Short mmCIF file of C-alpha atoms and ligand atoms in Angstrom, two decimals:
data_model
loop_
_atom_site.label_atom_id
_atom_site.label_comp_id
_atom_site.label_asym_id
_atom_site.label_seq_id
_atom_site.Cartn_x
_atom_site.Cartn_y
_atom_site.Cartn_z
CA MET A 4 -13.02 9.45 -10.06
CA ARG A 5 -11.00 7.33 -12.41
CA LEU A 6 -11.32 3.61 -12.57
CA LEU A 7 -9.42 0.90 -14.55
CA ILE A 8 -11.02 -2.58 -15.45
CA ILE A 9 -8.68 -5.45 -16.42
CA GLU A 10 -10.87 -8.23 -17.59
CA ASP A 11 -10.38 -10.39 -20.80
CA GLU A 12 -14.20 -11.15 -21.17
CA GLU A 13 -14.62 -8.26 -23.62
CA LYS A 14 -18.34 -8.12 -23.49
CA LEU A 15 -18.37 -8.01 -19.63
CA ALA A 16 -15.58 -5.32 -19.67
CA LEU A 17 -17.26 -3.24 -22.07
CA SER A 18 -20.59 -3.28 -20.40
CA LEU A 19 -19.12 -2.71 -17.10
CA LYS A 20 -17.27 0.32 -18.65
CA LYS A 21 -20.45 1.69 -20.05
CA ALA A 22 -22.60 1.18 -16.94
CA LEU A 23 -19.82 2.66 -14.75
CA GLU A 24 -19.55 5.74 -17.02
CA ALA A 25 -23.33 6.21 -16.61
CA GLU A 26 -22.63 6.49 -12.77
CA ARG A 27 -20.14 9.23 -13.77
CA TYR A 28 -16.77 7.53 -13.25
CA ALA A 29 -13.93 7.89 -16.02
CA VAL A 30 -13.07 4.38 -17.02
CA ASP A 31 -10.46 2.82 -18.89
CA VAL A 32 -10.49 -1.03 -19.92
CA SER A 33 -7.71 -3.54 -20.64
CA PHE A 34 -8.22 -6.94 -21.70
CA ASP A 35 -4.81 -8.29 -21.09
CA GLY A 36 -3.08 -8.66 -17.67
CA GLU A 37 0.29 -7.46 -18.45
CA GLU A 38 -1.02 -4.43 -20.45
CA GLY A 39 -3.41 -3.73 -17.45
CA TYR A 40 -0.60 -4.03 -15.10
CA GLU A 41 1.45 -1.39 -16.85
CA LYS A 42 -1.68 1.03 -17.04
CA ALA A 43 -2.24 0.53 -13.56
CA SER A 44 1.42 0.99 -12.57
CA VAL A 45 1.96 4.15 -14.61
CA GLU A 46 -1.50 6.07 -14.57
CA SER A 47 -3.17 7.39 -11.55
CA TYR A 48 -6.30 5.56 -10.87
CA ASP A 49 -8.66 5.72 -7.68
CA LEU A 50 -9.64 2.08 -7.98
CA LEU A 51 -8.86 -1.01 -10.08
CA ILE A 52 -11.41 -3.87 -10.99
CA LEU A 53 -9.52 -6.93 -11.78
CA ASP A 54 -10.43 -10.26 -13.11
CA VAL A 55 -8.54 -13.07 -11.86
CA GLY A 56 -7.79 -15.45 -14.79
CA LEU A 57 -6.16 -13.04 -17.33
CA PRO A 58 -3.70 -13.60 -20.28
CA ASN A 59 -0.08 -12.74 -19.75
CA MET A 60 -0.30 -11.95 -15.91
CA ASP A 61 -3.17 -12.93 -13.74
CA GLY A 62 -5.11 -10.58 -11.26
CA PHE A 63 -3.13 -11.79 -8.16
CA GLU A 64 0.34 -11.21 -9.78
CA ILE A 65 -0.64 -7.80 -10.86
CA THR A 66 -1.94 -7.13 -7.35
CA ALA A 67 1.50 -8.36 -5.90
CA LYS A 68 3.46 -6.52 -8.10
CA LEU A 69 1.54 -3.13 -7.71
CA ARG A 70 1.80 -3.45 -3.90
CA GLN A 71 5.42 -4.19 -3.99
CA GLU A 72 5.73 -0.98 -5.99
CA LYS A 73 3.93 0.59 -3.12
CA VAL A 74 0.84 1.50 -5.32
CA ALA A 75 -1.76 1.61 -2.68
CA THR A 76 -4.97 2.06 -5.09
CA PRO A 77 -7.94 -0.03 -3.86
CA ILE A 78 -8.56 -3.37 -5.78
CA ILE A 79 -11.88 -5.25 -6.17
CA PHE A 80 -11.47 -8.78 -7.66
CA LEU A 81 -13.97 -10.42 -9.69
CA THR A 82 -13.63 -14.05 -8.93
CA ALA A 83 -15.28 -17.18 -10.46
CA ARG A 84 -17.98 -18.99 -8.46
CA ASP A 85 -16.24 -22.31 -8.68
CA MET A 86 -12.97 -20.88 -7.22
CA PRO A 87 -13.73 -20.19 -3.47
CA ARG A 88 -9.80 -20.18 -2.73
CA ASP A 89 -9.55 -17.24 -5.11
CA LYS A 90 -11.19 -14.86 -2.61
CA VAL A 91 -8.61 -15.70 0.26
CA ILE A 92 -5.68 -15.59 -2.19
CA GLY A 93 -6.88 -12.26 -3.45
CA LEU A 94 -7.19 -10.62 0.07
CA ASP A 95 -3.97 -11.85 1.03
CA THR A 96 -2.13 -10.54 -2.01
CA GLY A 97 -3.53 -7.12 -1.06
CA GLY A 98 -6.88 -7.02 -2.77
CA ASP A 99 -9.51 -4.90 -0.79
CA ASP A 100 -12.70 -6.73 -1.78
CA TYR A 101 -14.12 -9.32 -4.22
CA LEU A 102 -17.32 -9.97 -6.14
CA VAL A 103 -18.26 -13.56 -7.22
CA LYS A 104 -19.34 -13.78 -10.95
CA PRO A 105 -22.14 -13.36 -11.92
CA PHE A 106 -22.57 -10.37 -9.54
CA ASP A 107 -25.05 -7.60 -9.20
CA PHE A 108 -24.07 -4.37 -10.61
CA GLU A 109 -25.58 -2.31 -7.87
CA GLU A 110 -23.52 -4.17 -5.43
CA LEU A 111 -20.31 -3.48 -7.53
CA VAL A 112 -21.21 0.25 -7.49
CA ALA A 113 -21.98 0.24 -3.73
CA ARG A 114 -18.57 -1.35 -2.98
CA ILE A 115 -16.79 0.91 -5.21
CA ARG A 116 -18.33 3.89 -3.38
CA ALA A 117 -17.33 2.25 0.06
CA LEU A 118 -13.76 1.74 -0.95
CA LEU A 119 -13.61 5.09 -2.32
CA ARG A 120 -14.59 6.64 0.92
CA ARG A 121 -11.89 4.48 2.69
CA GLY A 122 -8.64 6.42 3.70
CA THR A 123 -10.04 9.78 3.08
CA THR A 124 -11.35 12.35 5.56
CA SER A 125 -14.95 11.41 4.48
CA ALA A 126 -14.49 7.70 5.55
CA ALA A 127 -17.11 7.96 8.44
CA GLN A 128 -19.38 10.22 6.55
CA PRO A 129 -20.77 9.24 3.14
CA ILE A 130 -21.79 12.85 2.25
CA LEU A 131 -19.11 15.09 1.08
CA GLN A 132 -19.35 18.54 2.17
CA LEU A 133 -17.37 21.77 2.25
CA ASP A 134 -18.95 25.07 3.62
CA THR A 135 -22.44 24.93 2.30
CA LEU A 136 -21.69 22.72 -0.75
CA SER A 137 -22.48 19.24 -0.21
CA LEU A 138 -22.51 16.13 -2.74
CA ASN A 139 -24.06 12.80 -1.90
CA PRO A 140 -22.29 10.03 -4.03
CA ALA A 141 -25.16 7.69 -3.30
CA THR A 142 -27.98 9.81 -4.92
CA GLN A 143 -25.45 11.99 -6.99
CA LYS A 144 -27.21 15.20 -5.64
CA VAL A 145 -25.38 18.24 -5.34
CA THR A 146 -26.54 20.98 -3.39
CA ARG A 147 -25.20 24.59 -2.18
CA ALA A 148 -26.92 26.27 0.88
CA GLY A 149 -29.78 23.88 0.50
CA LYS A 150 -30.42 24.47 -3.23
CA THR A 151 -30.08 21.61 -5.79
CA ILE A 152 -27.30 22.08 -8.51
CA SER A 153 -27.77 20.50 -11.82
CA LEU A 154 -24.43 19.34 -12.98
CA THR A 155 -23.38 17.48 -16.39
CA PRO A 156 -21.62 14.03 -15.89
CA LYS A 157 -18.06 15.68 -16.27
CA GLU A 158 -18.91 18.57 -14.15
CA TYR A 159 -20.10 16.31 -11.28
CA SER A 160 -16.93 14.22 -11.46
CA LEU A 161 -15.01 17.25 -11.06
CA VAL A 162 -16.78 18.52 -8.04
CA GLU A 163 -16.49 15.21 -6.63
CA PHE A 164 -12.83 15.11 -7.07
CA PHE A 165 -12.27 18.51 -5.37
CA LEU A 166 -14.57 17.62 -2.49
CA ARG A 167 -12.74 14.47 -1.81
CA HIS A 168 -9.47 16.50 -1.70
CA PRO A 169 -10.59 19.74 0.03
CA ARG A 170 -8.13 22.69 0.65
CA GLN A 171 -5.45 20.74 -1.62
CA VAL A 172 -3.89 22.33 -4.58
CA LEU A 173 -4.57 20.14 -7.50
CA SER A 174 -2.75 20.68 -10.57
CA LYS A 175 -4.37 20.45 -14.11
CA THR A 176 -2.46 17.25 -14.93
CA GLN A 177 -4.01 15.70 -11.47
CA LEU A 178 -7.52 16.94 -12.49
CA ILE A 179 -7.15 15.33 -16.02
CA GLU A 180 -5.83 12.14 -14.63
CA HIS A 181 -8.69 11.60 -12.14
CA VAL A 182 -11.60 12.93 -13.99
CA TRP A 183 -10.98 12.15 -17.54
CA ASN A 184 -10.34 8.64 -19.10
CA ASP A 185 -7.02 7.93 -21.18
CA GLN A 186 -8.69 9.29 -24.39
CA ALA A 187 -8.38 12.96 -22.99
CA ASP A 188 -5.62 15.29 -24.41
CA PRO A 189 -3.68 16.61 -21.27
CA PHE A 190 -2.83 19.78 -23.42
CA SER A 191 -6.53 20.58 -24.75
CA GLY A 192 -7.44 23.12 -22.08
CA VAL A 193 -10.48 20.83 -21.31
CA ALA A 194 -9.99 21.09 -17.65
CA ASP A 195 -9.83 24.93 -17.67
CA VAL A 196 -13.13 24.95 -19.57
CA TYR A 197 -14.71 22.76 -17.16
CA ILE A 198 -13.47 24.59 -14.15
CA GLY A 199 -15.27 27.57 -15.51
CA TYR A 200 -18.60 25.72 -15.93
CA VAL A 201 -18.32 24.41 -12.28
CA ARG A 202 -17.35 27.68 -10.89
CA ALA A 203 -20.29 29.25 -12.58
CA LYS A 204 -22.79 26.69 -11.04
CA ILE A 205 -21.35 26.13 -7.68
CA ASP A 206 -19.91 29.82 -6.86
CA LYS A 207 -21.07 32.73 -9.23
CA ALA A 208 -24.69 31.33 -9.02
CA PHE A 209 -24.41 31.96 -5.11
CA PRO A 210 -23.11 35.48 -4.75
CA GLY A 211 -23.99 35.58 -1.20
CA GLN A 212 -21.84 32.37 -0.34
CA LYS A 213 -18.21 32.22 0.14
CA GLN A 214 -16.33 31.56 -3.32
CA LEU A 215 -14.89 28.27 -2.85
CA LEU A 216 -13.12 27.27 -6.38
CA LYS A 217 -9.85 29.14 -6.31
CA THR A 218 -7.35 29.53 -9.15
CA LEU A 219 -3.68 29.57 -7.84
CA LYS A 220 -1.49 31.00 -10.64
CA GLY A 221 0.90 28.52 -11.98
CA ARG A 222 0.24 25.86 -9.70
CA GLY A 223 -3.53 24.72 -10.27
CA TYR A 224 -6.70 24.96 -8.42
CA SER A 225 -8.33 24.46 -4.96
CA LEU A 226 -11.68 23.95 -3.40
CA SER A 227 -11.25 25.59 -0.05
CA ASP A 228 -13.27 27.73 2.53
CA GLU A 229 -10.10 29.26 3.87
CA GLU A 230 -9.07 32.67 3.15
CA GLU A 231 -6.49 32.88 0.20
CA LYS A 232 -2.91 32.95 1.29
CA ARG A 233 -1.00 35.92 0.20
CA1 CA B 321 -10.96 -14.11 -17.46
#
């Protein structure tokens, strides 16, 4: 899952980025309102974390413009303690949640998880599952047929993205956009390499189980428990 932080306190923004990357999110950062808005409008993020007071365009303006453009990405506001009205305005302009600074990092992570669950098939069910493959976003534990699978952070993000879009065809571009940050080169073949690693760990290591991760020639990949269509 890929997040964008728009926050002009650079120290806070960078420490958040680092902490969220440790939670296995791909994270981009912008210190400027207008630049952040452009990124959010052009790139495909799964969630935005917005400061309110920002240079060139404030968090509310960014939200209002994005919602006008039908960008429905969930938004969490970081609001200042002395501005209680900000919460109301933030939610009214189309934000989904807010945290008052200084906030508890664990709480931010829990709210990110809750917002990412919303609007997906997994809304009612925090554990993501397909066939005998399951992933618990809270503990980051992945199992197949009850056996724990050890994954690197990138492999984990890839499995999580597939499990949030079960049986859908995902193009290589979509995978790069949601699993890697803006430093990734979409033409580097990095997605294919990681698909290979993930397939070895979730499918090939379990020869008695259904092979879930499918390559659809010329279209992309799909994590599916259905028989391949001919
Ligand atoms: Ca600020």
